[in-house]
Amino acid sequence: MLLNVENLNIHFKSDKSSTPIHAVRDLSFKINKGEMLGVVGESGSGKSITNLALLGLLPDSALVTAKNLDFEGKKLLSLNELEWCQVRGREIAMIFQDPMTALNPFLTVEFQIVETIKAHLNLSNKEAINKAIELLNFVGIPSPKDRLKAYPFELSGGMAQRVMIAMAISTDPKLLIADEPTTALDVTIQKQILNLLKVLQEKNNMSIILVTHDLGVVGEYSDRLQVMYAGEVVEEGFTTEILKNPNHPYTEALLASRPGASAHLKRIPKTLLPSISGIVPAFHQRPLGCQFHPRCSYKTHECEQSIIELKDFVRCIHPCNQLSLK
Ligand SMILES: Nc1ncnc2c1ncn2[C@@H]1O[C@H](COP(=O)(O)OP(=O)(O)OP(=O)(O)O)[C@@H](O)[C@H]1O
Ligand code: SF4
Ligand SMILES: [Mg+2]
């Protein structure tokens, strides 16, 4: 196992209240070597802050606790800044959603890639430039030598994202976190970038966390899937299983809101394109009991009474496939 996260909690200090905001609650998951984990969930469900916690990049206002946060046996929560430098960008790398804001607009591609390479690998300037050319070539950038001289504004969105990927993989990380890496790109480029990630996963036996809003993307690319809602994992398991037989009403509703996708979902009306009514609860208005109950069509009195624990990979007391085993 590469990464083991057990009972991760993230609180933020709040100016408005003396009680800290509980943003991520008791999140547990594991990632094996060479595996791609898809993460989906509505905006604000805690996907990005979980990833930032894995890289030790949350602001000082965040309090991160966990029973275990182990990366290859290293206790991430006990690392000092020097030790973090060995892990962050070297063993765990991240691709951000918007390459145009993640790249420095005042520096050439060459400077940015070569600096990253030299910060982590013991290479001369010339060797680092050669490696940068090799990487740009690998991620499909034509005339890579010329492109090194370009500034980010001279690149298309797809090219800038490829540069980000080249930087992220320049140190052969064991875990690559891709937080909505293709949201800003058109569909053709999106496919090329995701195919590239798949190649990397297979070629380098790299593990990938792929955060996306697109269930089609997780269905095509990820091995396992984690569905998040309001700072909690509500369902997890093999992607194909979940997409075929969702167990949590939120997953079922997410799937049903895709055009033409609800045909196999037993409880969803076939005539409409269903949508999930209501919104994710704000931190200061968290309901008692199941966090999804104000929006759930299957709720009972019991759902509103106490915290619902994750059991058999689903956080629901009336799961859709009570008899199915994952
Ligand atoms: N520095 C912070 N201080 C207080 N709250 C924060 C801070 N950073 C994030 N949050 C809150 O934590 C929650 C989870 O945020 P996060 O960015 O992880 O959501 P997300 O699932 O990645 O959403 P999206 O799909 O929109 O990217 C949000 O409601 C956000 O407002
Ligand atoms: S616990 Fe109850 S309210 Fe929550 S998802 Fe399950 S059925 Fe719906
Ligand atoms: Mg996010």
mmCIF file of C-alpha atoms and ligand atoms in Angstrom:
data_model
loop_
_atom_site.group_PDB
_atom_site.id
_atom_site.type_symbol
_atom_site.label_atom_id
_atom_site.label_comp_id
_atom_site.label_asym_id
_atom_site.label_seq_id
_atom_site.Cartn_x
_atom_site.Cartn_y
_atom_site.Cartn_z
ATOM 1 C CA MET A 1 0.000 0.000 0.000
ATOM 2 C CA LEU A 2 1.269 3.473 -0.904
ATOM 3 C CA LEU A 3 -1.003 5.806 1.043
ATOM 4 C CA ASN A 4 -3.073 5.054 4.112
ATOM 5 C CA VAL A 5 -5.455 7.710 5.379
ATOM 6 C CA GLU A 6 -7.395 6.860 8.532
ATOM 7 C CA ASN A 7 -9.886 9.150 10.243
ATOM 8 C CA LEU A 8 -8.641 12.370 8.688
ATOM 9 C CA ASN A 9 -10.338 15.460 10.124
ATOM 10 C CA ILE A 10 -9.822 19.035 8.939
ATOM 11 C CA HIS A 11 -11.057 21.985 11.010
ATOM 12 C CA PHE A 12 -10.703 25.665 10.119
ATOM 13 C CA LYS A 13 -10.518 28.416 12.705
ATOM 14 C CA SER A 14 -13.290 30.894 12.035
ATOM 15 C CA ASP A 15 -13.328 34.671 12.611
ATOM 16 C CA LYS A 16 -17.090 34.630 13.014
ATOM 17 C CA SER A 17 -17.358 31.880 15.602
ATOM 18 C CA SER A 18 -15.268 30.461 18.432
ATOM 19 C CA THR A 19 -16.176 26.954 17.242
ATOM 20 C CA PRO A 20 -13.872 25.806 14.427
ATOM 21 C CA ILE A 21 -15.485 24.749 11.138
ATOM 22 C CA HIS A 22 -15.384 20.982 10.720
ATOM 23 C CA ALA A 23 -14.696 20.791 6.958
ATOM 24 C CA VAL A 24 -13.625 17.138 6.503
ATOM 25 C CA ARG A 25 -14.890 14.443 8.840
ATOM 26 C CA ASP A 26 -13.387 11.061 9.576
ATOM 27 C CA LEU A 27 -12.191 10.427 6.068
ATOM 28 C CA SER A 28 -10.411 7.116 5.480
ATOM 29 C CA PHE A 29 -9.031 5.609 2.300
ATOM 30 C CA LYS A 30 -6.078 3.672 0.938
ATOM 31 C CA ILE A 31 -4.254 3.801 -2.382
ATOM 32 C CA ASN A 32 -2.217 0.939 -3.741
ATOM 33 C CA LYS A 33 0.738 1.255 -6.071
ATOM 34 C CA GLY A 34 -0.249 1.819 -9.687
ATOM 35 C CA GLU A 35 -3.903 2.442 -8.868
ATOM 36 C CA MET A 36 -6.121 5.319 -9.991
ATOM 37 C CA LEU A 37 -8.632 6.536 -7.415
ATOM 38 C CA GLY A 38 -11.439 8.728 -8.742
ATOM 39 C CA VAL A 39 -12.978 11.289 -6.377
ATOM 40 C CA VAL A 40 -16.321 12.922 -7.145
ATOM 41 C CA GLY A 41 -18.664 15.145 -5.174
ATOM 42 C CA GLU A 42 -20.430 18.466 -5.365
ATOM 43 C CA SER A 43 -18.577 21.730 -4.979
ATOM 44 C CA GLY A 44 -17.507 22.336 -1.388
ATOM 45 C CA SER A 45 -17.508 18.657 -0.399
ATOM 46 C CA GLY A 46 -13.845 18.802 0.661
ATOM 47 C CA LYS A 47 -12.022 17.203 -2.271
ATOM 48 C CA SER A 48 -9.350 19.877 -2.702
ATOM 49 C CA ILE A 49 -8.655 20.503 0.975
ATOM 50 C CA THR A 50 -8.159 16.762 1.488
ATOM 51 C CA ASN A 51 -5.540 16.786 -1.279
ATOM 52 C CA LEU A 52 -3.879 19.899 0.086
ATOM 53 C CA ALA A 53 -3.714 18.186 3.495
ATOM 54 C CA LEU A 54 -1.876 15.267 1.864
ATOM 55 C CA LEU A 55 0.743 17.745 0.659
ATOM 56 C CA GLY A 56 0.895 19.733 3.903
ATOM 57 C CA LEU A 57 -0.258 22.816 2.006
ATOM 58 C CA LEU A 58 -3.249 23.970 4.039
ATOM 59 C CA PRO A 59 -3.030 27.434 5.648
ATOM 60 C CA ASP A 60 -2.212 27.900 9.346
ATOM 61 C CA SER A 61 -5.916 28.369 10.087
ATOM 62 C CA ALA A 62 -6.413 24.647 9.364
ATOM 63 C CA LEU A 63 -6.104 21.977 12.027
ATOM 64 C CA VAL A 64 -5.394 18.582 10.479
ATOM 65 C CA THR A 65 -5.668 15.439 12.613
ATOM 66 C CA ALA A 66 -5.719 11.767 11.690
ATOM 67 C CA LYS A 67 -5.339 8.383 13.295
ATOM 68 C CA ASN A 68 -2.978 7.593 10.423
ATOM 69 C CA LEU A 69 -1.695 9.621 7.482
ATOM 70 C CA ASP A 70 1.038 7.358 6.169
ATOM 71 C CA PHE A 71 2.806 7.563 2.836
ATOM 72 C CA GLU A 72 5.061 4.540 2.327
ATOM 73 C CA GLY A 73 5.497 4.275 6.075
ATOM 74 C CA LYS A 74 6.244 8.012 6.530
ATOM 75 C CA LYS A 75 3.953 9.729 9.029
ATOM 76 C CA LEU A 76 3.007 12.829 7.031
ATOM 77 C CA LEU A 77 1.639 14.699 10.050
ATOM 78 C CA SER A 78 4.994 14.491 11.848
ATOM 79 C CA LEU A 79 7.205 15.735 8.983
ATOM 80 C CA ASN A 80 9.215 18.924 9.470
ATOM 81 C CA GLU A 81 9.607 21.434 6.607
ATOM 82 C CA LEU A 82 12.877 19.859 5.444
ATOM 83 C CA GLU A 83 11.301 16.399 5.335
ATOM 84 C CA TRP A 84 8.263 17.833 3.518
ATOM 85 C CA CYS A 85 10.619 19.090 0.757
ATOM 86 C CA GLN A 86 11.626 15.471 0.099
ATOM 87 C CA VAL A 87 8.014 14.398 -0.243
ATOM 88 C CA ARG A 88 6.174 17.382 -1.734
ATOM 89 C CA GLY A 89 6.778 17.658 -5.475
ATOM 90 C CA ARG A 90 9.246 14.762 -5.283
ATOM 91 C CA GLU A 91 7.230 11.737 -4.163
ATOM 92 C CA ILE A 92 3.764 13.277 -4.211
ATOM 93 C CA ALA A 93 3.085 15.777 -6.998
ATOM 94 C CA MET A 94 -0.005 17.732 -7.894
ATOM 95 C CA ILE A 95 -1.582 19.048 -11.072
ATOM 96 C CA PHE A 96 -3.923 21.953 -10.412
ATOM 97 C CA GLN A 97 -7.186 22.764 -12.160
ATOM 98 C CA ASP A 98 -6.109 25.933 -13.928
ATOM 99 C CA PRO A 99 -2.605 25.776 -15.444
ATOM 100 C CA MET A 100 -2.685 29.466 -16.366
ATOM 101 C CA THR A 101 -2.834 30.478 -12.705
ATOM 102 C CA ALA A 102 -0.511 27.704 -11.530
ATOM 103 C CA LEU A 103 2.283 28.695 -13.943
ATOM 104 C CA ASN A 104 4.203 31.905 -13.277
ATOM 105 C CA PRO A 105 3.321 34.303 -16.148
ATOM 106 C CA PHE A 106 6.674 36.144 -15.878
ATOM 107 C CA LEU A 107 8.920 33.099 -16.289
ATOM 108 C CA THR A 108 9.627 30.962 -19.334
ATOM 109 C CA VAL A 109 8.617 27.322 -19.509
ATOM 110 C CA GLU A 110 12.319 26.437 -19.420
ATOM 111 C CA PHE A 111 12.944 28.310 -16.197
ATOM 112 C CA GLN A 112 9.932 26.775 -14.484
ATOM 113 C CA ILE A 113 10.603 23.162 -15.481
ATOM 114 C CA VAL A 114 14.362 23.321 -15.026
ATOM 115 C CA GLU A 115 13.989 24.892 -11.561
ATOM 116 C CA THR A 116 11.629 22.099 -10.523
ATOM 117 C CA ILE A 117 13.996 19.430 -11.831
ATOM 118 C CA LYS A 118 17.062 20.971 -10.174
ATOM 119 C CA ALA A 119 15.232 21.480 -6.868
ATOM 120 C CA HIS A 120 14.650 17.741 -6.576
ATOM 121 C CA LEU A 121 17.229 15.937 -8.701
ATOM 122 C CA ASN A 122 20.978 16.208 -8.607
ATOM 123 C CA LEU A 123 21.426 17.333 -12.231
ATOM 124 C CA SER A 124 23.492 20.047 -13.932
ATOM 125 C CA ASN A 125 21.720 22.851 -15.808
ATOM 126 C CA LYS A 126 22.430 21.169 -19.163
ATOM 127 C CA GLU A 127 21.175 17.785 -17.962
ATOM 128 C CA ALA A 128 18.057 19.436 -16.520
ATOM 129 C CA ILE A 129 17.349 21.205 -19.855
ATOM 130 C CA ASN A 130 17.729 17.914 -21.729
ATOM 131 C CA LYS A 131 15.366 16.233 -19.279
ATOM 132 C CA ALA A 132 12.880 19.094 -19.736
ATOM 133 C CA ILE A 133 12.964 18.605 -23.543
ATOM 134 C CA GLU A 134 12.470 14.864 -23.083
ATOM 135 C CA LEU A 135 9.493 15.479 -20.773
ATOM 136 C CA LEU A 136 7.820 18.013 -23.075
ATOM 137 C CA ASN A 137 8.244 15.559 -25.915
ATOM 138 C CA PHE A 138 6.723 12.793 -23.791
ATOM 139 C CA VAL A 139 3.635 14.850 -22.913
ATOM 140 C CA GLY A 140 3.079 15.560 -26.612
ATOM 141 C CA ILE A 141 4.336 19.116 -27.042
ATOM 142 C CA PRO A 142 5.563 19.666 -30.614
ATOM 143 C CA SER A 143 8.992 21.316 -31.111
ATOM 144 C CA PRO A 144 9.774 21.002 -27.386
ATOM 145 C CA LYS A 145 13.124 22.806 -27.691
ATOM 146 C CA ASP A 146 11.423 25.945 -29.040
ATOM 147 C CA ARG A 147 8.571 25.710 -26.538
ATOM 148 C CA LEU A 148 11.041 25.918 -23.663
ATOM 149 C CA LYS A 149 11.576 29.573 -24.577
ATOM 150 C CA ALA A 150 7.838 30.370 -24.457
ATOM 151 C CA TYR A 151 6.020 32.256 -21.696
ATOM 152 C CA PRO A 152 2.763 30.732 -20.374
ATOM 153 C CA PHE A 153 0.579 33.286 -22.241
ATOM 154 C CA GLU A 154 2.030 31.996 -25.529
ATOM 155 C CA LEU A 155 0.624 28.515 -24.854
ATOM 156 C CA SER A 156 -2.903 27.211 -25.444
ATOM 157 C CA GLY A 157 -4.787 25.848 -22.388
ATOM 158 C CA GLY A 158 -4.050 22.265 -23.421
ATOM 159 C CA MET A 159 -0.343 22.973 -23.905
ATOM 160 C CA ALA A 160 -0.092 24.785 -20.565
ATOM 161 C CA GLN A 161 -1.719 21.794 -18.866
ATOM 162 C CA ARG A 162 0.811 19.490 -20.571
ATOM 163 C CA VAL A 163 3.624 21.697 -19.252
ATOM 164 C CA MET A 164 2.125 21.365 -15.749
ATOM 165 C CA ILE A 165 2.017 17.584 -16.169
ATOM 166 C CA ALA A 166 5.620 17.561 -17.421
ATOM 167 C CA MET A 167 6.664 19.508 -14.308
ATOM 168 C CA ALA A 168 4.652 17.261 -11.998
ATOM 169 C CA ILE A 169 6.124 14.038 -13.420
ATOM 170 C CA SER A 170 9.674 15.371 -13.789
ATOM 171 C CA THR A 171 10.667 13.775 -10.488
ATOM 172 C CA ASP A 172 8.899 10.450 -11.171
ATOM 173 C CA PRO A 173 6.501 10.890 -8.239
ATOM 174 C CA LYS A 174 4.926 7.787 -6.756
ATOM 175 C CA LEU A 175 1.613 9.563 -6.283
ATOM 176 C CA LEU A 176 0.172 12.158 -8.634
ATOM 177 C CA ILE A 177 -2.806 14.193 -7.445
ATOM 178 C CA ALA A 178 -4.769 15.584 -10.373
ATOM 179 C CA ASP A 179 -7.366 18.011 -9.002
ATOM 180 C CA GLU A 180 -9.826 18.610 -11.843
ATOM 181 C CA PRO A 181 -6.960 18.659 -14.344
ATOM 182 C CA THR A 182 -9.138 19.042 -17.408
ATOM 183 C CA THR A 183 -12.084 21.201 -16.322
ATOM 184 C CA ALA A 184 -10.774 24.256 -18.170
ATOM 185 C CA LEU A 185 -10.101 22.342 -21.399
ATOM 186 C CA ASP A 186 -12.246 21.405 -24.375
ATOM 187 C CA VAL A 187 -13.426 17.826 -24.769
ATOM 188 C CA THR A 188 -10.808 16.685 -27.313
ATOM 189 C CA ILE A 189 -7.887 18.036 -25.282
ATOM 190 C CA GLN A 190 -9.506 16.653 -22.101
ATOM 191 C CA LYS A 191 -9.418 13.163 -23.585
ATOM 192 C CA GLN A 192 -5.782 13.521 -24.663
ATOM 193 C CA ILE A 193 -4.713 14.672 -21.181
ATOM 194 C CA LEU A 194 -6.610 11.871 -19.427
ATOM 195 C CA ASN A 195 -5.153 9.299 -21.816
ATOM 196 C CA LEU A 196 -1.727 10.691 -21.013
ATOM 197 C CA LEU A 197 -2.356 10.235 -17.276
ATOM 198 C CA LYS A 198 -3.435 6.645 -17.917
ATOM 199 C CA VAL A 199 -0.217 5.984 -19.878
ATOM 200 C CA LEU A 200 1.813 7.385 -16.985
ATOM 201 C CA GLN A 201 -0.084 5.263 -14.479
ATOM 202 C CA GLU A 202 0.677 2.127 -16.439
ATOM 203 C CA LYS A 203 4.208 2.961 -17.646
ATOM 204 C CA ASN A 204 5.588 4.218 -14.316
ATOM 205 C CA ASN A 205 3.284 2.192 -12.027
ATOM 206 C CA MET A 206 2.274 5.587 -10.682
ATOM 207 C CA SER A 207 -0.713 5.959 -8.357
ATOM 208 C CA ILE A 208 -3.132 8.743 -9.232
ATOM 209 C CA ILE A 209 -5.889 10.547 -7.354
ATOM 210 C CA LEU A 210 -8.165 11.986 -10.023
ATOM 211 C CA VAL A 211 -10.656 14.581 -8.785
ATOM 212 C CA THR A 212 -13.395 15.383 -11.251
ATOM 213 C CA HIS A 213 -17.046 16.377 -11.518
ATOM 214 C CA ASP A 214 -17.440 14.114 -14.518
ATOM 215 C CA LEU A 215 -18.773 10.638 -13.774
ATOM 216 C CA GLY A 216 -18.050 9.632 -17.377
ATOM 217 C CA VAL A 217 -14.363 10.377 -16.778
ATOM 218 C CA VAL A 218 -14.123 8.323 -13.567
ATOM 219 C CA GLY A 219 -16.033 5.529 -15.275
ATOM 220 C CA GLU A 220 -13.517 5.384 -18.081
ATOM 221 C CA TYR A 221 -10.288 5.947 -16.158
ATOM 222 C CA SER A 222 -10.415 5.172 -12.420
ATOM 223 C CA ASP A 223 -10.085 1.752 -10.796
ATOM 224 C CA ARG A 224 -11.773 2.701 -7.540
ATOM 225 C CA LEU A 225 -14.135 5.533 -6.694
ATOM 226 C CA GLN A 226 -14.788 7.690 -3.665
ATOM 227 C CA VAL A 227 -17.977 9.771 -3.518
ATOM 228 C CA MET A 228 -17.828 12.759 -1.168
ATOM 229 C CA TYR A 229 -20.641 14.830 0.265
ATOM 230 C CA ALA A 230 -20.394 17.684 2.788
ATOM 231 C CA GLY A 231 -16.916 16.722 3.993
ATOM 232 C CA GLU A 232 -17.608 12.989 4.302
ATOM 233 C CA VAL A 233 -17.084 9.947 2.118
ATOM 234 C CA VAL A 234 -20.576 8.604 1.481
ATOM 235 C CA GLU A 235 -19.649 5.701 -0.769
ATOM 236 C CA GLU A 236 -16.516 3.969 -1.986
ATOM 237 C CA GLY A 237 -15.628 0.864 -3.937
ATOM 238 C CA PHE A 238 -14.734 -0.359 -7.393
ATOM 239 C CA THR A 239 -15.774 2.236 -9.980
ATOM 240 C CA THR A 240 -17.545 -0.200 -12.294
ATOM 241 C CA GLU A 241 -19.542 -1.637 -9.355
ATOM 242 C CA ILE A 242 -20.620 1.753 -8.048
ATOM 243 C CA LEU A 243 -21.603 3.068 -11.452
ATOM 244 C CA LYS A 244 -23.614 -0.073 -12.122
ATOM 245 C CA ASN A 245 -25.170 -0.421 -8.669
ATOM 246 C CA PRO A 246 -24.866 2.775 -6.631
ATOM 247 C CA ASN A 247 -25.557 2.116 -2.981
ATOM 248 C CA HIS A 248 -25.875 5.627 -1.567
ATOM 249 C CA PRO A 249 -28.892 7.753 -2.556
ATOM 250 C CA TYR A 250 -26.553 10.675 -3.311
ATOM 251 C CA THR A 251 -24.488 8.561 -5.738
ATOM 252 C CA GLU A 252 -27.693 7.281 -7.264
ATOM 253 C CA ALA A 253 -28.972 10.850 -7.694
ATOM 254 C CA LEU A 254 -25.642 12.006 -9.192
ATOM 255 C CA LEU A 255 -25.777 9.184 -11.705
ATOM 256 C CA ALA A 256 -29.412 9.800 -12.484
ATOM 257 C CA SER A 257 -28.722 13.434 -13.331
ATOM 258 C CA ARG A 258 -26.649 12.391 -16.346
ATOM 259 C CA PRO A 259 -28.683 12.428 -19.579
ATOM 260 C CA GLY A 260 -29.758 8.903 -20.527
ATOM 261 C CA ALA A 261 -27.964 7.410 -17.538
ATOM 262 C CA SER A 262 -30.881 6.480 -15.308
ATOM 263 C CA ALA A 263 -32.265 3.577 -17.346
ATOM 264 C CA HIS A 264 -30.664 0.951 -15.071
ATOM 265 C CA LEU A 265 -31.414 2.757 -11.794
ATOM 266 C CA LYS A 266 -34.355 0.943 -10.301
ATOM 267 C CA ARG A 267 -35.854 3.690 -8.144
ATOM 268 C CA ILE A 268 -35.497 6.675 -10.480
ATOM 269 C CA PRO A 269 -38.481 7.797 -12.632
ATOM 270 C CA LYS A 270 -37.713 7.127 -16.276
ATOM 271 C CA THR A 271 -39.577 10.030 -17.832
ATOM 272 C CA LEU A 272 -37.586 12.977 -16.463
ATOM 273 C CA LEU A 273 -33.986 14.098 -16.280
ATOM 274 C CA PRO A 274 -33.834 14.105 -12.478
ATOM 275 C CA SER A 275 -31.868 16.730 -10.578
ATOM 276 C CA ILE A 276 -30.889 16.801 -6.903
ATOM 277 C CA SER A 277 -33.055 19.383 -5.195
ATOM 278 C CA GLY A 278 -31.522 21.678 -2.561
ATOM 279 C CA ILE A 279 -27.866 22.483 -1.935
ATOM 280 C CA VAL A 280 -24.948 21.117 0.093
ATOM 281 C CA PRO A 281 -25.423 22.374 3.684
ATOM 282 C CA ALA A 282 -23.210 25.277 4.753
ATOM 283 C CA PHE A 283 -20.784 24.488 7.600
ATOM 284 C CA HIS A 284 -22.710 26.519 10.138
ATOM 285 C CA GLN A 285 -26.022 24.935 9.105
ATOM 286 C CA ARG A 286 -25.061 21.277 9.174
ATOM 287 C CA PRO A 287 -28.144 19.132 9.857
ATOM 288 C CA LEU A 288 -28.289 16.553 12.610
ATOM 289 C CA GLY A 289 -28.065 12.936 11.477
ATOM 290 C CA CYS A 290 -27.291 12.120 7.866
ATOM 291 C CA GLN A 291 -25.857 15.160 6.071
ATOM 292 C CA PHE A 292 -27.806 14.279 2.936
ATOM 293 C CA HIS A 293 -31.186 13.852 4.635
ATOM 294 C CA PRO A 294 -32.676 17.266 3.701
ATOM 295 C CA ARG A 295 -32.261 16.275 0.027
ATOM 296 C CA CYS A 296 -32.895 12.546 0.239
ATOM 297 C CA SER A 297 -36.099 11.005 -1.114
ATOM 298 C CA TYR A 298 -35.643 7.884 1.016
ATOM 299 C CA LYS A 299 -35.112 9.456 4.422
ATOM 300 C CA THR A 300 -36.886 8.127 7.469
ATOM 301 C CA HIS A 301 -37.144 9.559 10.964
ATOM 302 C CA GLU A 302 -34.108 7.459 11.927
ATOM 303 C CA CYS A 303 -31.911 9.268 9.353
ATOM 304 C CA GLU A 304 -32.376 12.575 11.190
ATOM 305 C CA GLN A 305 -31.478 11.308 14.654
ATOM 306 C CA SER A 306 -27.790 10.411 14.843
ATOM 307 C CA ILE A 307 -24.531 10.472 12.910
ATOM 308 C CA ILE A 308 -24.491 7.815 10.203
ATOM 309 C CA GLU A 309 -21.280 5.797 10.072
ATOM 310 C CA LEU A 310 -19.649 4.377 6.950
ATOM 311 C CA LYS A 311 -20.540 0.679 6.978
ATOM 312 C CA ASP A 312 -19.760 -1.829 4.219
ATOM 313 C CA PHE A 313 -18.447 1.048 2.071
ATOM 314 C CA VAL A 314 -21.617 3.144 2.288
ATOM 315 C CA ARG A 315 -22.772 5.854 4.725
ATOM 316 C CA CYS A 316 -26.496 5.165 4.661
ATOM 317 C CA ILE A 317 -28.940 3.178 6.767
ATOM 318 C CA HIS A 318 -31.190 2.443 3.778
ATOM 319 C CA PRO A 319 -28.663 1.668 1.021
ATOM 320 C CA CYS A 320 -29.979 1.037 -2.472
ATOM 321 C CA ASN A 321 -28.612 -2.516 -2.782
ATOM 322 C CA GLN A 322 -28.849 -3.855 0.724
ATOM 323 C CA LEU A 323 -27.775 -7.332 -0.322
ATOM 324 C CA SER A 324 -24.960 -6.374 -2.675
ATOM 325 C CA LEU A 325 -21.423 -6.944 -1.431
ATOM 326 C CA LYS A 326 -18.488 -4.910 -2.706
HETATM 327 N N1 LIG B 1 -8.850 28.395 4.166
HETATM 328 C C1 LIG B 1 -10.110 28.035 4.408
HETATM 329 N N2 LIG B 1 -10.779 28.508 5.488
HETATM 330 C C2 LIG B 1 -12.056 28.127 5.746
HETATM 331 N N3 LIG B 1 -12.749 27.278 4.975
HETATM 332 C C3 LIG B 1 -12.138 26.789 3.882
HETATM 333 C C4 LIG B 1 -10.792 27.131 3.538
HETATM 334 N N4 LIG B 1 -10.444 26.460 2.381
HETATM 335 C C5 LIG B 1 -11.550 25.755 2.038
HETATM 336 N N5 LIG B 1 -12.539 25.947 2.922
HETATM 337 C C6 LIG B 1 -13.870 25.375 2.867
HETATM 338 O O1 LIG B 1 -13.776 23.965 2.843
HETATM 339 C C7 LIG B 1 -14.819 23.429 2.028
HETATM 340 C C8 LIG B 1 -14.300 22.405 1.114
HETATM 341 O O2 LIG B 1 -13.546 23.087 0.124
HETATM 342 P P1 LIG B 1 -12.872 22.353 -1.105
HETATM 343 O O3 LIG B 1 -12.126 23.417 -1.843
HETATM 344 O O4 LIG B 1 -12.094 21.196 -0.635
HETATM 345 O O5 LIG B 1 -14.130 21.865 -1.933
HETATM 346 P P2 LIG B 1 -14.124 20.992 -3.258
HETATM 347 O O6 LIG B 1 -14.838 19.729 -2.957
HETATM 348 O O7 LIG B 1 -12.732 20.880 -3.790
HETATM 349 O O8 LIG B 1 -15.030 21.892 -4.205
HETATM 350 P P3 LIG B 1 -14.873 22.209 -5.774
HETATM 351 O O9 LIG B 1 -15.530 21.059 -6.484
HETATM 352 O O10 LIG B 1 -15.651 23.483 -5.939
HETATM 353 O O11 LIG B 1 -13.418 22.380 -6.099
HETATM 354 C C9 LIG B 1 -15.454 24.598 1.279
HETATM 355 O O12 LIG B 1 -16.738 24.841 1.745
HETATM 356 C C10 LIG B 1 -14.547 25.763 1.548
HETATM 357 O O13 LIG B 1 -15.257 26.964 1.710
HETATM 358 S S1 SF4 B 2 -29.183 7.658 5.750
HETATM 359 FE FE1 SF4 B 2 -31.299 8.138 5.231
HETATM 360 S S2 SF4 B 2 -31.258 10.286 4.576
HETATM 361 FE FE2 SF4 B 2 -29.166 9.542 4.543
HETATM 362 S S3 SF4 B 2 -28.841 8.891 2.467
HETATM 363 FE FE3 SF4 B 2 -29.503 7.101 3.615
HETATM 364 S S4 SF4 B 2 -31.733 7.040 3.348
HETATM 365 FE FE4 SF4 B 2 -31.054 9.078 2.748
HETATM 366 MG MG MG B 3 -11.763 21.647 -5.460
#
